[in-house]
Short mmCIF file of C-alpha atoms and ligand atoms in Angstrom, two decimals:
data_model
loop_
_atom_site.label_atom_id
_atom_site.label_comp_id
_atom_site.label_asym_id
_atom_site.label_seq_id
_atom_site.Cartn_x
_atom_site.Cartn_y
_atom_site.Cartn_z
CA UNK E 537 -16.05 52.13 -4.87
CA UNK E 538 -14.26 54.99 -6.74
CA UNK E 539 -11.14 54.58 -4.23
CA UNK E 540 -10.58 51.44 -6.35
CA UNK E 541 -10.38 52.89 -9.72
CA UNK E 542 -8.03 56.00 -8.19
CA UNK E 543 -4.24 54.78 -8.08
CA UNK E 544 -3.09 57.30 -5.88
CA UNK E 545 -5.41 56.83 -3.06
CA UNK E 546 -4.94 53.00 -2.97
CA UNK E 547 -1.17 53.78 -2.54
CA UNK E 548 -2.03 55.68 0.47
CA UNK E 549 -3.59 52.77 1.89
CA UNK E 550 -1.93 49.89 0.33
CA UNK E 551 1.83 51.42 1.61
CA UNK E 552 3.11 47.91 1.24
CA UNK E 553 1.67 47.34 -2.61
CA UNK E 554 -0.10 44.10 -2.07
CA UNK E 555 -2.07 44.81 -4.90
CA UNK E 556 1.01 45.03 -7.28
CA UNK E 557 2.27 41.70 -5.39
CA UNK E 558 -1.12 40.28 -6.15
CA UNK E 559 -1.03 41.92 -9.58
CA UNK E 560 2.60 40.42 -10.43
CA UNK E 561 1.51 36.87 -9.19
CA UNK E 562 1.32 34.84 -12.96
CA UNK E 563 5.03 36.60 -13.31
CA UNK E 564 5.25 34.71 -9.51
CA UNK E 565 4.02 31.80 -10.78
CA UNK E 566 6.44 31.47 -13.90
CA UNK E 567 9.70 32.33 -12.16
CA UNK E 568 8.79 29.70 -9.37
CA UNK E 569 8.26 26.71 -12.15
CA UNK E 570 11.58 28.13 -13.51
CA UNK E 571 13.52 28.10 -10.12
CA UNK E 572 12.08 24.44 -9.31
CA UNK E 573 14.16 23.00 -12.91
CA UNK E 574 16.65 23.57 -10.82
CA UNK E 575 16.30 22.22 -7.70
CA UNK E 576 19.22 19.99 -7.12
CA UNK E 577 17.39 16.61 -5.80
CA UNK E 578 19.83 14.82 -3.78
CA UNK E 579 18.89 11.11 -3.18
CA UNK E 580 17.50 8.34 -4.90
CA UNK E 581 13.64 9.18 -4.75
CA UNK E 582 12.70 5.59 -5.57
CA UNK E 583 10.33 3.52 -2.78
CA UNK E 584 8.10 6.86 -2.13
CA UNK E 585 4.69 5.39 -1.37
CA UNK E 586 3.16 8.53 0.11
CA UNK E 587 3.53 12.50 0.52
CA UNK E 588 3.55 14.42 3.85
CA UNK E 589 3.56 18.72 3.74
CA UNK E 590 4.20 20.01 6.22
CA UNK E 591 3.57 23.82 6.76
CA UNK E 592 1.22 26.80 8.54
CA UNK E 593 -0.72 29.33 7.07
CA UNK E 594 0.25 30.89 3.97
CA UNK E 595 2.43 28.34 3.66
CA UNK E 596 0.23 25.34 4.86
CA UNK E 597 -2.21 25.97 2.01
CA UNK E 598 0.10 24.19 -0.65
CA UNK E 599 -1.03 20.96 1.49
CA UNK E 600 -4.17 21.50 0.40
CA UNK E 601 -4.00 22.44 -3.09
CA UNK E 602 -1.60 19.75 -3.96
CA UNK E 603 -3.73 17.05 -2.31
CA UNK E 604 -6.17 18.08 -4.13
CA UNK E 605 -3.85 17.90 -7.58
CA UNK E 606 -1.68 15.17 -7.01
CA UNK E 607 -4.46 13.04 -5.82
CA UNK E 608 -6.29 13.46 -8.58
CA UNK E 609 -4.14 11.97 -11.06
CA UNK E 610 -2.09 9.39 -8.90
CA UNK E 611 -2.19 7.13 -6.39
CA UNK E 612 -0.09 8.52 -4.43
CA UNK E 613 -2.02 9.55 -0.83
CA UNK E 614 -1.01 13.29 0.65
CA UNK E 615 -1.18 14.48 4.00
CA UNK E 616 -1.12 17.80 5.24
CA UNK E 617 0.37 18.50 8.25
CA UNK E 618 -0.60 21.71 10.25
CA UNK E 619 0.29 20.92 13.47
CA UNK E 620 3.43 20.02 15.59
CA UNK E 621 3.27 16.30 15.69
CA UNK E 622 3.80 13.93 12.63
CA UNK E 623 0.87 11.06 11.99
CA UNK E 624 2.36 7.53 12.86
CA UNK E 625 2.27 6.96 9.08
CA UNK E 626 4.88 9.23 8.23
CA UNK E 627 7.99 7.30 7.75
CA UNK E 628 11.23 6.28 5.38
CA UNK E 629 8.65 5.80 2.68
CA UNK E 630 7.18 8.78 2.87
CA UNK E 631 8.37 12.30 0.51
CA UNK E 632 7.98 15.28 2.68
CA UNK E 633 7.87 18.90 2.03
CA UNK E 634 8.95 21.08 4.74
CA UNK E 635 7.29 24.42 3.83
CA UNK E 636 7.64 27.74 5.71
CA UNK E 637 8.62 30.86 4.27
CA UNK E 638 10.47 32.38 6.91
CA UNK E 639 11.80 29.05 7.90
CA UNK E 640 11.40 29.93 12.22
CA UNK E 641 7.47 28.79 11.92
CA UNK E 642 7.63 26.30 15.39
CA UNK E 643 4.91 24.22 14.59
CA UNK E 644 6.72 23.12 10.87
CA UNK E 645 10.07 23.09 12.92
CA UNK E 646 8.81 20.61 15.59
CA UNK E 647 6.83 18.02 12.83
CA UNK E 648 10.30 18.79 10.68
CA UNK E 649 12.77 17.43 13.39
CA UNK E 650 10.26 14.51 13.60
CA UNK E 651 10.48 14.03 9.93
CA UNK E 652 14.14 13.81 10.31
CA UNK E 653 14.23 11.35 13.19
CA UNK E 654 12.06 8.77 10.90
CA UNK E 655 14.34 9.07 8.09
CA UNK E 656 11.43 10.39 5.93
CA UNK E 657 13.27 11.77 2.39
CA UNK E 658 12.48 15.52 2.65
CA UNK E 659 12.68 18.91 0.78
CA UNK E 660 12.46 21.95 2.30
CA UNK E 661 10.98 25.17 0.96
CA UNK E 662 12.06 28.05 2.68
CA UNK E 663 13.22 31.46 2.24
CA UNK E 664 15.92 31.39 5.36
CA UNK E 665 15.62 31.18 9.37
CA UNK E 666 16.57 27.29 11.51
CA UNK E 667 14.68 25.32 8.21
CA UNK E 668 17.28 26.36 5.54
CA UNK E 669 19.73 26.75 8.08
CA UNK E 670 18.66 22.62 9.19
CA UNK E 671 18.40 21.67 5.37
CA UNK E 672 22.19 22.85 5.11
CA UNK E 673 23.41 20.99 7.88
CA UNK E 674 21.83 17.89 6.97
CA UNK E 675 22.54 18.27 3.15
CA UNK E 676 18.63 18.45 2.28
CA UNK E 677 17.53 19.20 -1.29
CA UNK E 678 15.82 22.53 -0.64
CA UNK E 679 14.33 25.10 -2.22
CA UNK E 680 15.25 28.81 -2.10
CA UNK E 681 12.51 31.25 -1.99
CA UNK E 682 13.01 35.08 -2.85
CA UNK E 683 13.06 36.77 -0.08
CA UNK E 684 10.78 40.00 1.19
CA UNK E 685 7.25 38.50 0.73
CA UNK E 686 4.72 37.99 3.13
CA UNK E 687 4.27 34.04 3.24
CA UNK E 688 0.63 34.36 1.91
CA UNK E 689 1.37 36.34 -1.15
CA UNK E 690 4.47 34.14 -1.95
CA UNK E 691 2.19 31.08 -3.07
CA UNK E 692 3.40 30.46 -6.37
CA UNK E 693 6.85 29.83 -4.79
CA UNK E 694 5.84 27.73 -2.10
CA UNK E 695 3.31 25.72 -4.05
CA UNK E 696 4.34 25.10 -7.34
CA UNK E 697 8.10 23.49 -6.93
CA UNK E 698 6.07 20.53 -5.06
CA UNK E 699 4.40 20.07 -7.88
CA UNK E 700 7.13 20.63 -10.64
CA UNK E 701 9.52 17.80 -8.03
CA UNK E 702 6.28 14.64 -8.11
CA UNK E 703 6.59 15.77 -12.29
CA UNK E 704 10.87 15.50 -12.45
CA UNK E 705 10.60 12.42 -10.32
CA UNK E 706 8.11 11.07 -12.40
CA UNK E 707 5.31 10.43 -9.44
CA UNK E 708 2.54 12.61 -11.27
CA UNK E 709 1.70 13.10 -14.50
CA UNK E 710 3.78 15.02 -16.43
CA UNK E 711 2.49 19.26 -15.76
CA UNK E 712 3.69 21.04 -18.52
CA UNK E 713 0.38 21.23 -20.35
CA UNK E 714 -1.37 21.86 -16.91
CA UNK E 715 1.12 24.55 -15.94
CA UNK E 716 0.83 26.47 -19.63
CA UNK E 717 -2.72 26.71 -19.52
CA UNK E 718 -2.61 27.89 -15.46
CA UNK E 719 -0.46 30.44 -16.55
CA UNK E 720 -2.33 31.42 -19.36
CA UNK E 721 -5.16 31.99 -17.58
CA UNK E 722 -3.84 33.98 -14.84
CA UNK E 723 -2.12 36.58 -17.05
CA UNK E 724 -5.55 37.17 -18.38
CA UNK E 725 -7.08 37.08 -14.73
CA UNK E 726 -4.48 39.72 -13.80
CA UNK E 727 -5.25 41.68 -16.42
CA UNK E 728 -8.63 41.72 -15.78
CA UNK E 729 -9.03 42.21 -12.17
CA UNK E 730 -6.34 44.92 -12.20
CA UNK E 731 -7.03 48.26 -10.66
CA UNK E 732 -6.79 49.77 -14.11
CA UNK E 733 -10.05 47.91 -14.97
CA UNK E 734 -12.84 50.25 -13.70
CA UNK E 735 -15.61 49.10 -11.14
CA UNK E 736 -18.15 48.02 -13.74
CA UNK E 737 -16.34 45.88 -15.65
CA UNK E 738 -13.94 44.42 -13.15
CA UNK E 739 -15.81 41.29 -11.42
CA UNK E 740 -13.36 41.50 -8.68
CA UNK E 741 -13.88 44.77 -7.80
CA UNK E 742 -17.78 44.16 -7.58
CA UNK E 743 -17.49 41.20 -5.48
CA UNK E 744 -15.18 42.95 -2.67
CA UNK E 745 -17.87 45.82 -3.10
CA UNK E 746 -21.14 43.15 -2.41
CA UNK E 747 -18.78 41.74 0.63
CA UNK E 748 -17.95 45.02 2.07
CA UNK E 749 -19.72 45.25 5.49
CA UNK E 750 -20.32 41.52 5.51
CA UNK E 751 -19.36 38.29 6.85
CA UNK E 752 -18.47 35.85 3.84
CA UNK E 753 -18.95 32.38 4.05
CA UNK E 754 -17.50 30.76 0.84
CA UNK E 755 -18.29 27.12 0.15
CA UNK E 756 -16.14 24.80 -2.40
CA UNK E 757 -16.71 21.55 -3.35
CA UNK E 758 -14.38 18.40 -2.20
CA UNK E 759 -11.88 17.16 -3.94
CA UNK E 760 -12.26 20.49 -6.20
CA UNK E 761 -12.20 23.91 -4.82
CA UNK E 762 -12.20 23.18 -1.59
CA UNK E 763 -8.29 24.47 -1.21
CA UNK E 764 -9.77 27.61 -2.82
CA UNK E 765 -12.35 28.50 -0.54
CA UNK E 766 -9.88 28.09 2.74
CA UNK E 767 -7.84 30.02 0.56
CA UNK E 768 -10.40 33.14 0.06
CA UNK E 769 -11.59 32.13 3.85
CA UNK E 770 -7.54 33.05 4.91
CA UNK E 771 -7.21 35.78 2.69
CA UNK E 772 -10.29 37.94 3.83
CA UNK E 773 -9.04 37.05 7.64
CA UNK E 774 -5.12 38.11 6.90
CA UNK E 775 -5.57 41.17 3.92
CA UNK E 776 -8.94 42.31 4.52
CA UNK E 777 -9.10 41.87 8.37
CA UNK E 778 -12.98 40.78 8.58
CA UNK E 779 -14.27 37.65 9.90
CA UNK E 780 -14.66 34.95 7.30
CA UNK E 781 -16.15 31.18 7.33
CA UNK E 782 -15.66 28.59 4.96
CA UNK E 783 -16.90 24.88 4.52
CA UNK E 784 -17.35 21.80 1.48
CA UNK E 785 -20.25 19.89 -0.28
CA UNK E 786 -21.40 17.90 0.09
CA UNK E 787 -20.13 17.58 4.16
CA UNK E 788 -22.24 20.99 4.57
CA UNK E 789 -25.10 19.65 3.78
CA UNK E 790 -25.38 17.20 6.48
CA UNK E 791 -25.03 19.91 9.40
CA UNK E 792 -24.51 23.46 8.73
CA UNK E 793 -27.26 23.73 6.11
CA UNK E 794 -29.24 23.45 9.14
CA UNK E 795 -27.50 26.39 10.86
CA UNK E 796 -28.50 29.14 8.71
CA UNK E 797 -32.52 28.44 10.00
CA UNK E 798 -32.69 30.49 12.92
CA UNK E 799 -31.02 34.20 13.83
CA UNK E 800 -32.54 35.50 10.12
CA UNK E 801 -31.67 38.87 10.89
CA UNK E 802 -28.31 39.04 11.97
CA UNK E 803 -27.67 36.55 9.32
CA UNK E 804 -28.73 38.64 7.11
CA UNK E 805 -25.39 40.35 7.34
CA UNK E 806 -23.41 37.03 6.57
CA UNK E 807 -22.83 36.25 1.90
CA UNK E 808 -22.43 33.20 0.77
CA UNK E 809 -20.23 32.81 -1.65
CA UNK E 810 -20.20 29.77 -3.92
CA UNK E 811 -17.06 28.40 -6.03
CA UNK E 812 -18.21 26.35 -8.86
CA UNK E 813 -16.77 24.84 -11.70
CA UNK E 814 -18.75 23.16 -14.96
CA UNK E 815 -17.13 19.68 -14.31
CA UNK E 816 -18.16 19.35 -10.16
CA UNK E 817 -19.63 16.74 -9.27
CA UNK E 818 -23.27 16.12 -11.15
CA UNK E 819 -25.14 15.68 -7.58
CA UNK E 820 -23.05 18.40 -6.27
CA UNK E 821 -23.79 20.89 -8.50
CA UNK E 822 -27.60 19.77 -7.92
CA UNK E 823 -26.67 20.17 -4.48
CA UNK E 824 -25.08 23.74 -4.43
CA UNK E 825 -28.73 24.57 -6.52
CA UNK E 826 -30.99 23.09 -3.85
CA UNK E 827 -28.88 24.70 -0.66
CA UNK E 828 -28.62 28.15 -2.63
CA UNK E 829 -32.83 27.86 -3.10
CA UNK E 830 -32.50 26.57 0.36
CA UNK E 831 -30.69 29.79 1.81
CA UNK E 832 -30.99 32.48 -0.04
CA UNK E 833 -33.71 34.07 1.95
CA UNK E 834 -31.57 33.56 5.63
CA UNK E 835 -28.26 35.66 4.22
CA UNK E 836 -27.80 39.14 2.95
CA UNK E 837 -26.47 37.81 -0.56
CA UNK E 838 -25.47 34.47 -2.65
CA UNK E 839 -22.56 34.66 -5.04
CA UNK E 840 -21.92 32.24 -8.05
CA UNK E 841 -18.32 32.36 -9.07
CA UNK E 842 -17.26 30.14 -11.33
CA UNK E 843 -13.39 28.39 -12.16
CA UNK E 844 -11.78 28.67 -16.05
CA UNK E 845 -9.53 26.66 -17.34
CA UNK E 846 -9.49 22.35 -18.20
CA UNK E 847 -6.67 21.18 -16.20
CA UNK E 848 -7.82 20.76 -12.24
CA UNK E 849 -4.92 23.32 -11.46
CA UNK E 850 -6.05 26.18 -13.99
CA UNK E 851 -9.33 25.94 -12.63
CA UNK E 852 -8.31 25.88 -8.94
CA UNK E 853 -5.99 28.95 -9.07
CA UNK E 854 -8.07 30.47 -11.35
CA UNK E 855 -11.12 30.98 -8.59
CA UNK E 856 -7.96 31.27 -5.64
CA UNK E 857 -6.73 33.72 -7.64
CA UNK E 858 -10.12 36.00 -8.02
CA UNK E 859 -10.12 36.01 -4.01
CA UNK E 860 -6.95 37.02 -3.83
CA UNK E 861 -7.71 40.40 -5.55
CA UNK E 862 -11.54 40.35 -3.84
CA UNK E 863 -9.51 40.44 -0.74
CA UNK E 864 -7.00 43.18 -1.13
CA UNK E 865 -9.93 45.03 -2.93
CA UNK E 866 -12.41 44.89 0.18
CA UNK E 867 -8.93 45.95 2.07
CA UNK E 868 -8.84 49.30 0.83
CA UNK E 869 -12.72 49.70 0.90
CA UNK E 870 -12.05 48.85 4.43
CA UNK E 871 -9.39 51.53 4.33
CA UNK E 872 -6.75 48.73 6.02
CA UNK E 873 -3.70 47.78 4.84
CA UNK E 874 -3.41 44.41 3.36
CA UNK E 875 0.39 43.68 4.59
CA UNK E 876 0.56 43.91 8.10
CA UNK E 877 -0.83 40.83 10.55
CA UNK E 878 -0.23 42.67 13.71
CA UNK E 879 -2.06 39.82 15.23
CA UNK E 880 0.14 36.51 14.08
CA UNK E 881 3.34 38.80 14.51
CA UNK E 882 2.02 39.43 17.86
CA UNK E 883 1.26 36.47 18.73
CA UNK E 884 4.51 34.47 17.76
CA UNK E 885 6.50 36.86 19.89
CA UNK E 886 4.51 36.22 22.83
CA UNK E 887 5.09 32.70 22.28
CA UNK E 888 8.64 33.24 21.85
CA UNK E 889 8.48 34.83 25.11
CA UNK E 890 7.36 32.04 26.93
C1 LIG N 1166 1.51 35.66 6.76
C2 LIG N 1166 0.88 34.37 6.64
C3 LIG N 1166 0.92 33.42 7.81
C4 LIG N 1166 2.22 32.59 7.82
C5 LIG N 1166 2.22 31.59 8.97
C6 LIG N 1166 3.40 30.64 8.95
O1 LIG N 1166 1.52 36.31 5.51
O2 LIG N 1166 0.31 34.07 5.64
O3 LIG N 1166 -0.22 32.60 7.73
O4 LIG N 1166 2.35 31.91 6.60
O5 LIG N 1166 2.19 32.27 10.19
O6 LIG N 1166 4.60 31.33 8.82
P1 LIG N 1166 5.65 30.86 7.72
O7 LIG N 1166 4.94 30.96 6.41
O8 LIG N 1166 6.80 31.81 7.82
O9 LIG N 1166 6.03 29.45 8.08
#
């Protein structure tokens, strides 16, 4: 653990700072709600009856937080799209985000052009490559990211504009109050959870420590932090390079409940890690009690972690947030570099190759 608390030897891992990107990300989060006042919205918004995003990965997970957010307060249904074909509901009607960060992502590109065929009103969020290129040609409203981010650690940029547009055009509640207290709260977090805060008082520090050598599993609850635990589930895959899980209450309780009966030794090597919040669900919270009683004795550890904040979207990126540093922490206990994902680079050029 003391490699966490000793600057210098994190920089020797870390050669690409994640960890300061991670640090920096309330500073992230205020320059993007800045940036999307700006935005200059080019058509007549009026007649949207439903929300498509479309987008993959690090930049796919703003689907899932803003379903979670928007539908929440509105009627307005969302639909994530993390594939290459558009649902059949997906038409003129319909507002959709066209999110990838380096703009080149095929599987966006392909549900995009379909997007475009319907004559579905779209934004794009990019930071260059054939989307912003596309949005040009077709005089899209888009939105310019910075660029020289990985596409998971630029969340604030591709997340919050969506959310900051549904406000301007008056299809959400109005987020100011949501979006001062999320901010509030994450300067604090950073603070916090920063390196500078030794081992035994940093939380996230601890955590990455408990997970190191483990397989984590996290659970979130539907409709709450669901987003957040695919979002600790992606981050532990993509910084932290270990196998991760993740899954939702109540759903889990009908199946893979079941699953952790058998195999009790190797699963002892497998921690559970539970994101709660004080307003869940009444029968899930008795729910998450019962499983953890249910559990605890099959898996090598069971971690409570809870959300802060009032507003749905403090609360969410609050508990995203804490797995964000967890998984740049475990990282360097790994001794791996958070930046690099040989793999997906790898991966997309053999595609291109074929
Ligand atoms: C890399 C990352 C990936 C990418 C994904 C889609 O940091 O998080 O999951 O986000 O491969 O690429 P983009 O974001 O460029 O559309």
């Amino acid at each position: 653990m003391e490699i966490l608390d000793d600057f210098g030897r994190i920089e020797k891992i870390d050669k690409s700072g994640m960890l300061r990107v991670v640090e920096a990300f309330p500073k992230q989060c205020s320059d993007a709600v800045s940036l999307a006042k700006h935005i200059r919205l080019k058509e007549d918004y009026g007649g949207v009856t439903r929300l498509a995003v479309l987008g993959m990965g690090g930049s796919g997970i703003g689907a899932d937080l803003l379903k979670t957010v928007v539908e929440s307060q509105s009627e307005l249904p969302v639909t994530a799209v993390k594939g290459y074909d558009l649902p059949r509901h997906v038409r003129s009607d319909t507002l959709v985000f066209a999110v990838s960060y380096s703009g080149d992502t095929e599987e966006t590109l392909s549900a995009f052009t379909q997007a475009l065929d319907r004559g579905a009103r779209i934004i794009a969020i990019t930071s260059g490559g054939s989307l912003h290129k596309q949005a040009l040609e077709h005089g899209l409203a888009f939105v310019e990211v910075p660029a020289g981010y990985q596409p998971r650690a630029a969340l604030g940029f591709l997340f919050l504009p969506m959310l900051m547009v549904l406000d301007r055009l008056g299809l959400i509640d109005p987020q100011k109050d949501a979006i001062l207290e999320t901010l509030t709260i994450l300067q604090a977090l950073s603070e916090r959870y920063s390196w500078k805060q030794p081992s035994e008082d940093n939380l996230a520090k601890r955590v990455a420590g408990e997970l190191l050598g483990k397989v984590p599993v996290i659970y979130g609850s539907d409709g709450l932090t669901a987003p957040a635990a695919l979002r600790w589930k992606c981050q532990l895959n993509e910084n932290s390079k270990v196998p991760a899980f993740w899954s939702v209450f109540p759903e889990l309780n009908h199946n893979e409940i079941v699953g952790w009966e058998l195999l009790k030794d190797f699963t002892q090597d497998f921690s559970l890690v539970l994101l709660r919040d004080r307003e869940e669900h009444s029968r899930v919270a008795r729910r998450m009690d019962i499983t953890r009683e249910l559990v605890s004795a099959h898996v090598g550890k069971v971690h409570e972690l809870w959300c802060e904040g009032n507003y749905r979207l403090a609360k969410i990126l609050s508990i995203l947030y804490l797995g964000d540093f967890v998984s740049v922490y475990l990282a360097l206990l790994n001794k791996v570099d958070p930046t690099p994902v040989e793999r997906i680079s790898l991966l997309k050029k053999r595609l291109a190759e074929s």
